[in-house]
Amino acid sequence: MSGSLKTRTLAAAGSVVVAALSALVTNILTATPSTKWWVFWGVLIILGIGLQILVSTGAEPVTASGPGSVALRGNVSGSVSTRVRNTAHDAAQAPGEGVTATGPGAIAAEGEVGGDVSTDVEGDGTHQP
């Protein structure tokens, strides 16, 4: 697991805990309202917002550029295959970061692929109707 993915995963888990705690504090507030519980509830809400921002930002881009190319974020439980025939294509520029599949039939996965990975590219790159 990459550092960014691990951080986002931990932040998502923390969000679940914060949501459960804020539900509990909400129940306590409705039964016996007090300033300390309001402050604690407010802190939980702000913490939850911060964790959700962390989960939603920092994800590296996933780019597939090229005929039949596939780029995947996370794990894949099955097989991945592509088949490309007689494609005229320009050389794609790969971005400097993230998961990138460039060129005909290219496959890139951020995580693990549980099955076979195969690419079948036929042709010389010239267009044939």
N, C-alpha and C. Protein backbone atom coordinates (compact mmCIF):
# COMPACT_ATOMS: atom_id res chain seq x y z
N MET A 1 0.85 -1.16 0.00
CA MET A 1 0.00 0.00 0.00
C MET A 1 0.90 1.23 0.00
N SER A 2 0.62 2.16 -0.91
CA SER A 2 1.44 3.36 -0.98
C SER A 2 1.16 4.26 0.22
N GLY A 3 2.08 5.19 0.49
CA GLY A 3 1.95 6.07 1.64
C GLY A 3 0.67 6.89 1.60
N SER A 4 0.35 7.45 0.45
CA SER A 4 -0.84 8.27 0.32
C SER A 4 -2.11 7.43 0.51
N LEU A 5 -2.13 6.24 -0.07
CA LEU A 5 -3.28 5.35 0.08
C LEU A 5 -3.42 4.90 1.53
N LYS A 6 -2.32 4.61 2.18
CA LYS A 6 -2.35 4.18 3.58
C LYS A 6 -2.88 5.31 4.47
N THR A 7 -2.43 6.52 4.21
CA THR A 7 -2.89 7.68 4.98
C THR A 7 -4.39 7.88 4.80
N ARG A 8 -4.86 7.80 3.54
CA ARG A 8 -6.29 7.97 3.28
C ARG A 8 -7.11 6.85 3.92
N THR A 9 -6.57 5.63 3.91
CA THR A 9 -7.28 4.51 4.53
C THR A 9 -7.41 4.71 6.03
N LEU A 10 -6.33 5.13 6.67
CA LEU A 10 -6.37 5.40 8.12
C LEU A 10 -7.32 6.57 8.44
N ALA A 11 -7.33 7.58 7.59
CA ALA A 11 -8.23 8.72 7.79
C ALA A 11 -9.68 8.28 7.64
N ALA A 12 -9.96 7.39 6.71
CA ALA A 12 -11.33 6.88 6.53
C ALA A 12 -11.76 6.08 7.76
N ALA A 13 -10.86 5.26 8.28
CA ALA A 13 -11.17 4.49 9.49
C ALA A 13 -11.41 5.44 10.67
N GLY A 14 -10.59 6.46 10.78
CA GLY A 14 -10.77 7.46 11.84
C GLY A 14 -12.10 8.19 11.71
N SER A 15 -12.53 8.43 10.47
CA SER A 15 -13.82 9.09 10.24
C SER A 15 -14.97 8.25 10.78
N VAL A 16 -14.88 6.95 10.63
CA VAL A 16 -15.92 6.05 11.13
C VAL A 16 -15.98 6.14 12.66
N VAL A 17 -14.83 6.14 13.30
CA VAL A 17 -14.78 6.24 14.76
C VAL A 17 -15.34 7.58 15.23
N VAL A 18 -14.95 8.65 14.55
CA VAL A 18 -15.43 9.98 14.92
C VAL A 18 -16.95 10.07 14.72
N ALA A 19 -17.46 9.48 13.65
CA ALA A 19 -18.91 9.50 13.42
C ALA A 19 -19.66 8.76 14.53
N ALA A 20 -19.12 7.61 14.94
CA ALA A 20 -19.76 6.85 16.02
C ALA A 20 -19.73 7.65 17.33
N LEU A 21 -18.59 8.26 17.62
CA LEU A 21 -18.48 9.06 18.85
C LEU A 21 -19.42 10.26 18.81
N SER A 22 -19.53 10.92 17.66
CA SER A 22 -20.41 12.09 17.59
C SER A 22 -21.87 11.69 17.73
N ALA A 23 -22.25 10.49 17.26
CA ALA A 23 -23.62 10.00 17.47
C ALA A 23 -23.87 9.75 18.95
N LEU A 24 -22.89 9.17 19.62
CA LEU A 24 -23.02 8.92 21.06
C LEU A 24 -23.14 10.23 21.84
N VAL A 25 -22.29 11.20 21.49
CA VAL A 25 -22.33 12.50 22.18
C VAL A 25 -23.64 13.21 21.89
N THR A 26 -24.17 13.06 20.68
CA THR A 26 -25.47 13.67 20.35
C THR A 26 -26.56 13.10 21.25
N ASN A 27 -26.52 11.78 21.49
CA ASN A 27 -27.50 11.17 22.40
C ASN A 27 -27.35 11.71 23.82
N ILE A 28 -26.12 11.85 24.26
CA ILE A 28 -25.88 12.40 25.61
C ILE A 28 -26.36 13.84 25.69
N LEU A 29 -26.10 14.64 24.64
CA LEU A 29 -26.52 16.04 24.62
C LEU A 29 -28.03 16.18 24.70
N THR A 30 -28.75 15.31 24.02
CA THR A 30 -30.22 15.42 24.06
C THR A 30 -30.78 15.02 25.43
N ALA A 31 -30.08 14.11 26.11
CA ALA A 31 -30.55 13.66 27.42
C ALA A 31 -30.14 14.63 28.53
N THR A 32 -28.86 15.06 28.52
CA THR A 32 -28.34 15.95 29.57
C THR A 32 -27.42 16.99 28.95
N PRO A 33 -27.99 18.05 28.40
CA PRO A 33 -27.14 19.06 27.76
C PRO A 33 -26.23 19.78 28.76
N SER A 34 -24.97 19.96 28.34
CA SER A 34 -24.03 20.73 29.16
C SER A 34 -22.98 21.32 28.23
N THR A 35 -22.30 22.33 28.71
CA THR A 35 -21.30 23.03 27.89
C THR A 35 -20.16 22.10 27.48
N LYS A 36 -19.69 21.26 28.39
CA LYS A 36 -18.55 20.39 28.06
C LYS A 36 -18.91 19.42 26.93
N TRP A 37 -20.16 18.91 26.93
CA TRP A 37 -20.56 17.99 25.85
C TRP A 37 -20.73 18.73 24.54
N TRP A 38 -21.21 19.98 24.56
CA TRP A 38 -21.30 20.78 23.34
C TRP A 38 -19.92 21.04 22.76
N VAL A 39 -18.97 21.36 23.61
CA VAL A 39 -17.60 21.61 23.15
C VAL A 39 -17.00 20.33 22.57
N PHE A 40 -17.17 19.23 23.27
CA PHE A 40 -16.65 17.95 22.78
C PHE A 40 -17.29 17.57 21.44
N TRP A 41 -18.60 17.80 21.31
CA TRP A 41 -19.31 17.51 20.07
C TRP A 41 -18.77 18.38 18.94
N GLY A 42 -18.52 19.66 19.22
CA GLY A 42 -17.96 20.57 18.22
C GLY A 42 -16.57 20.13 17.77
N VAL A 43 -15.74 19.70 18.72
CA VAL A 43 -14.40 19.21 18.38
C VAL A 43 -14.50 17.98 17.48
N LEU A 44 -15.42 17.07 17.81
CA LEU A 44 -15.60 15.87 16.97
C LEU A 44 -16.03 16.23 15.56
N ILE A 45 -16.92 17.20 15.42
CA ILE A 45 -17.39 17.61 14.10
C ILE A 45 -16.22 18.19 13.29
N ILE A 46 -15.43 19.05 13.90
CA ILE A 46 -14.29 19.65 13.20
C ILE A 46 -13.27 18.57 12.84
N LEU A 47 -13.02 17.64 13.74
CA LEU A 47 -12.09 16.53 13.46
C LEU A 47 -12.62 15.67 12.30
N GLY A 48 -13.92 15.39 12.31
CA GLY A 48 -14.52 14.62 11.22
C GLY A 48 -14.39 15.32 9.88
N ILE A 49 -14.59 16.61 9.85
CA ILE A 49 -14.44 17.38 8.60
C ILE A 49 -12.99 17.31 8.12
N GLY A 50 -12.05 17.47 9.04
CA GLY A 50 -10.64 17.39 8.68
C GLY A 50 -10.27 16.03 8.11
N LEU A 51 -10.77 14.97 8.72
CA LEU A 51 -10.48 13.62 8.23
C LEU A 51 -11.08 13.40 6.85
N GLN A 52 -12.28 13.90 6.62
CA GLN A 52 -12.90 13.74 5.31
C GLN A 52 -12.15 14.52 4.23
N ILE A 53 -11.64 15.68 4.58
CA ILE A 53 -10.81 16.43 3.62
C ILE A 53 -9.55 15.64 3.30
N LEU A 54 -8.94 15.04 4.30
CA LEU A 54 -7.75 14.23 4.09
C LEU A 54 -8.05 13.02 3.21
N VAL A 55 -9.21 12.40 3.40
CA VAL A 55 -9.58 11.25 2.58
C VAL A 55 -9.77 11.66 1.13
N SER A 56 -10.38 12.81 0.89
CA SER A 56 -10.74 13.19 -0.47
C SER A 56 -9.63 13.91 -1.23
N THR A 57 -8.57 14.34 -0.57
CA THR A 57 -7.49 15.01 -1.27
C THR A 57 -6.24 14.14 -1.25
N GLY A 58 -5.32 14.47 -2.08
CA GLY A 58 -4.04 13.77 -2.10
C GLY A 58 -4.03 12.51 -2.92
N ALA A 59 -5.15 12.16 -3.53
CA ALA A 59 -5.16 10.97 -4.38
C ALA A 59 -4.37 11.26 -5.64
N GLU A 60 -3.47 10.35 -5.97
CA GLU A 60 -2.69 10.53 -7.18
C GLU A 60 -3.57 10.26 -8.39
N PRO A 61 -3.28 10.94 -9.51
CA PRO A 61 -4.13 10.76 -10.69
C PRO A 61 -4.00 9.36 -11.29
N VAL A 62 -5.08 8.93 -11.91
CA VAL A 62 -5.11 7.67 -12.64
C VAL A 62 -5.35 8.03 -14.10
N THR A 63 -4.39 7.69 -14.98
CA THR A 63 -4.47 8.11 -16.37
C THR A 63 -4.25 6.93 -17.30
N ALA A 64 -5.15 6.76 -18.26
CA ALA A 64 -4.99 5.77 -19.32
C ALA A 64 -5.05 6.53 -20.63
N SER A 65 -3.94 6.57 -21.36
CA SER A 65 -3.92 7.28 -22.63
C SER A 65 -3.32 6.37 -23.69
N GLY A 66 -4.10 6.01 -24.63
CA GLY A 66 -3.68 5.10 -25.69
C GLY A 66 -4.80 4.13 -25.98
N PRO A 67 -4.90 3.67 -27.19
CA PRO A 67 -5.98 2.75 -27.54
C PRO A 67 -5.92 1.48 -26.68
N GLY A 68 -7.01 1.15 -26.04
CA GLY A 68 -7.09 -0.07 -25.25
C GLY A 68 -6.31 -0.06 -23.96
N SER A 69 -5.85 1.09 -23.52
CA SER A 69 -5.07 1.13 -22.28
C SER A 69 -6.01 1.17 -21.07
N VAL A 70 -5.55 0.62 -19.95
CA VAL A 70 -6.35 0.54 -18.74
C VAL A 70 -5.48 0.95 -17.55
N ALA A 71 -5.99 1.87 -16.73
CA ALA A 71 -5.31 2.26 -15.50
C ALA A 71 -6.30 2.08 -14.36
N LEU A 72 -5.87 1.43 -13.29
CA LEU A 72 -6.77 1.06 -12.20
C LEU A 72 -6.24 1.54 -10.86
N ARG A 73 -7.13 2.07 -10.04
CA ARG A 73 -6.77 2.45 -8.68
C ARG A 73 -7.20 1.33 -7.75
N GLY A 74 -6.36 0.95 -6.84
CA GLY A 74 -6.71 -0.07 -5.86
C GLY A 74 -6.46 -1.48 -6.36
N ASN A 75 -7.05 -2.44 -5.69
CA ASN A 75 -6.85 -3.85 -6.01
C ASN A 75 -7.92 -4.34 -6.97
N VAL A 76 -7.56 -5.32 -7.78
CA VAL A 76 -8.49 -5.94 -8.73
C VAL A 76 -8.54 -7.42 -8.40
N SER A 77 -9.74 -7.96 -8.21
CA SER A 77 -9.84 -9.36 -7.81
C SER A 77 -9.79 -10.32 -8.99
N GLY A 78 -10.05 -9.86 -10.19
CA GLY A 78 -10.06 -10.74 -11.35
C GLY A 78 -8.90 -10.47 -12.29
N SER A 79 -9.05 -10.94 -13.50
CA SER A 79 -8.02 -10.77 -14.53
C SER A 79 -8.24 -9.45 -15.26
N VAL A 80 -7.17 -8.96 -15.88
CA VAL A 80 -7.24 -7.76 -16.70
C VAL A 80 -6.58 -8.08 -18.04
N SER A 81 -7.29 -7.78 -19.12
CA SER A 81 -6.70 -8.02 -20.44
C SER A 81 -7.16 -6.95 -21.41
N THR A 82 -6.32 -6.67 -22.39
CA THR A 82 -6.68 -5.73 -23.44
C THR A 82 -6.33 -6.35 -24.78
N ARG A 83 -7.03 -5.92 -25.81
CA ARG A 83 -6.74 -6.39 -27.17
C ARG A 83 -6.90 -5.20 -28.10
N VAL A 84 -5.85 -4.89 -28.83
CA VAL A 84 -5.84 -3.74 -29.71
C VAL A 84 -5.32 -4.19 -31.07
N ARG A 85 -5.99 -3.75 -32.14
CA ARG A 85 -5.57 -4.12 -33.49
C ARG A 85 -5.43 -2.89 -34.37
N ASN A 86 -4.34 -2.84 -35.11
CA ASN A 86 -4.11 -1.83 -36.15
C ASN A 86 -4.48 -0.42 -35.72
N THR A 87 -3.85 0.06 -34.70
CA THR A 87 -4.15 1.39 -34.21
C THR A 87 -3.02 2.34 -34.55
N ALA A 88 -3.38 3.45 -35.17
CA ALA A 88 -2.41 4.53 -35.37
C ALA A 88 -2.50 5.41 -34.13
N HIS A 89 -1.39 5.68 -33.51
CA HIS A 89 -1.43 6.45 -32.27
C HIS A 89 -0.20 7.32 -32.15
N ASP A 90 -0.39 8.39 -31.42
CA ASP A 90 0.72 9.28 -31.11
C ASP A 90 1.31 8.83 -29.78
N ALA A 91 2.60 9.06 -29.61
CA ALA A 91 3.24 8.73 -28.34
C ALA A 91 2.63 9.61 -27.25
N ALA A 92 2.16 9.00 -26.20
CA ALA A 92 1.53 9.74 -25.11
C ALA A 92 2.58 10.16 -24.10
N GLN A 93 2.38 11.32 -23.54
CA GLN A 93 3.26 11.81 -22.49
C GLN A 93 2.72 11.34 -21.15
N ALA A 94 3.53 10.67 -20.41
CA ALA A 94 3.12 10.20 -19.09
C ALA A 94 3.29 11.32 -18.07
N PRO A 95 2.27 11.54 -17.22
CA PRO A 95 2.45 12.52 -16.16
C PRO A 95 3.52 12.02 -15.19
N GLY A 96 4.05 12.91 -14.41
CA GLY A 96 5.14 12.56 -13.52
C GLY A 96 4.76 11.75 -12.29
N GLU A 97 3.48 11.55 -12.06
CA GLU A 97 3.06 10.86 -10.84
C GLU A 97 1.77 10.11 -11.07
N GLY A 98 1.40 9.29 -10.12
CA GLY A 98 0.14 8.58 -10.20
C GLY A 98 0.25 7.26 -10.93
N VAL A 99 -0.90 6.70 -11.24
CA VAL A 99 -0.99 5.45 -11.97
C VAL A 99 -1.21 5.79 -13.42
N THR A 100 -0.29 5.37 -14.28
CA THR A 100 -0.35 5.77 -15.67
C THR A 100 -0.15 4.58 -16.59
N ALA A 101 -1.06 4.45 -17.56
CA ALA A 101 -0.93 3.45 -18.62
C ALA A 101 -0.89 4.21 -19.94
N THR A 102 0.23 4.17 -20.63
CA THR A 102 0.35 4.87 -21.89
C THR A 102 0.69 3.89 -23.00
N GLY A 103 0.18 4.17 -24.17
CA GLY A 103 0.46 3.32 -25.32
C GLY A 103 -0.65 2.30 -25.54
N PRO A 104 -0.65 1.69 -26.71
CA PRO A 104 -1.71 0.72 -27.04
C PRO A 104 -1.67 -0.49 -26.11
N GLY A 105 -2.82 -0.80 -25.51
CA GLY A 105 -2.94 -1.98 -24.67
C GLY A 105 -2.21 -1.92 -23.35
N ALA A 106 -1.75 -0.76 -22.94
CA ALA A 106 -1.00 -0.64 -21.68
C ALA A 106 -1.93 -0.88 -20.49
N ILE A 107 -1.39 -1.54 -19.46
CA ILE A 107 -2.15 -1.81 -18.24
C ILE A 107 -1.32 -1.34 -17.05
N ALA A 108 -1.94 -0.55 -16.16
CA ALA A 108 -1.27 -0.12 -14.94
C ALA A 108 -2.25 -0.24 -13.79
N ALA A 109 -1.81 -0.79 -12.67
CA ALA A 109 -2.66 -0.94 -11.49
C ALA A 109 -1.91 -0.42 -10.27
N GLU A 110 -2.59 0.36 -9.44
CA GLU A 110 -1.98 0.87 -8.22
C GLU A 110 -1.80 -0.23 -7.20
N GLY A 111 -2.74 -1.14 -7.13
CA GLY A 111 -2.70 -2.21 -6.14
C GLY A 111 -2.36 -3.54 -6.77
N GLU A 112 -2.89 -4.59 -6.18
CA GLU A 112 -2.62 -5.94 -6.66
C GLU A 112 -3.71 -6.38 -7.63
N VAL A 113 -3.33 -7.21 -8.61
CA VAL A 113 -4.28 -7.81 -9.54
C VAL A 113 -4.34 -9.29 -9.20
N GLY A 114 -5.54 -9.78 -8.87
CA GLY A 114 -5.70 -11.15 -8.40
C GLY A 114 -5.68 -12.20 -9.50
N GLY A 115 -5.77 -11.80 -10.75
CA GLY A 115 -5.78 -12.76 -11.85
C GLY A 115 -4.66 -12.48 -12.83
N ASP A 116 -4.81 -13.04 -14.02
CA ASP A 116 -3.81 -12.85 -15.06
C ASP A 116 -3.90 -11.44 -15.64
N VAL A 117 -2.77 -10.94 -16.11
CA VAL A 117 -2.71 -9.67 -16.81
C VAL A 117 -2.15 -9.96 -18.19
N SER A 118 -2.91 -9.58 -19.24
CA SER A 118 -2.42 -9.86 -20.59
C SER A 118 -2.77 -8.72 -21.53
N THR A 119 -1.91 -8.54 -22.51
CA THR A 119 -2.10 -7.53 -23.53
C THR A 119 -1.85 -8.16 -24.89
N ASP A 120 -2.73 -7.91 -25.82
CA ASP A 120 -2.58 -8.42 -27.19
C ASP A 120 -2.66 -7.23 -28.13
N VAL A 121 -1.53 -6.82 -28.68
CA VAL A 121 -1.48 -5.70 -29.61
C VAL A 121 -1.02 -6.24 -30.95
N GLU A 122 -1.87 -6.08 -31.96
CA GLU A 122 -1.53 -6.52 -33.31
C GLU A 122 -1.51 -5.33 -34.24
N GLY A 123 -0.65 -5.36 -35.22
CA GLY A 123 -0.59 -4.30 -36.21
C GLY A 123 0.69 -3.51 -36.09
N ASP A 124 0.91 -2.69 -37.10
CA ASP A 124 2.16 -1.93 -37.15
C ASP A 124 1.93 -0.46 -36.85
N GLY A 125 0.73 -0.09 -36.42
CA GLY A 125 0.47 1.30 -36.09
C GLY A 125 -0.05 2.09 -37.25
N THR A 126 -0.24 1.48 -38.40
CA THR A 126 -0.81 2.21 -39.54
C THR A 126 -2.31 1.97 -39.56
N HIS A 127 -3.03 2.95 -40.02
CA HIS A 127 -4.47 2.85 -40.05
C HIS A 127 -4.93 1.98 -41.23
N GLN A 128 -5.77 0.99 -40.94
CA GLN A 128 -6.33 0.14 -41.99
C GLN A 128 -7.82 0.07 -41.80
N PRO A 129 -8.61 0.55 -42.78
CA PRO A 129 -10.06 0.56 -42.62
C PRO A 129 -10.67 -0.82 -42.58
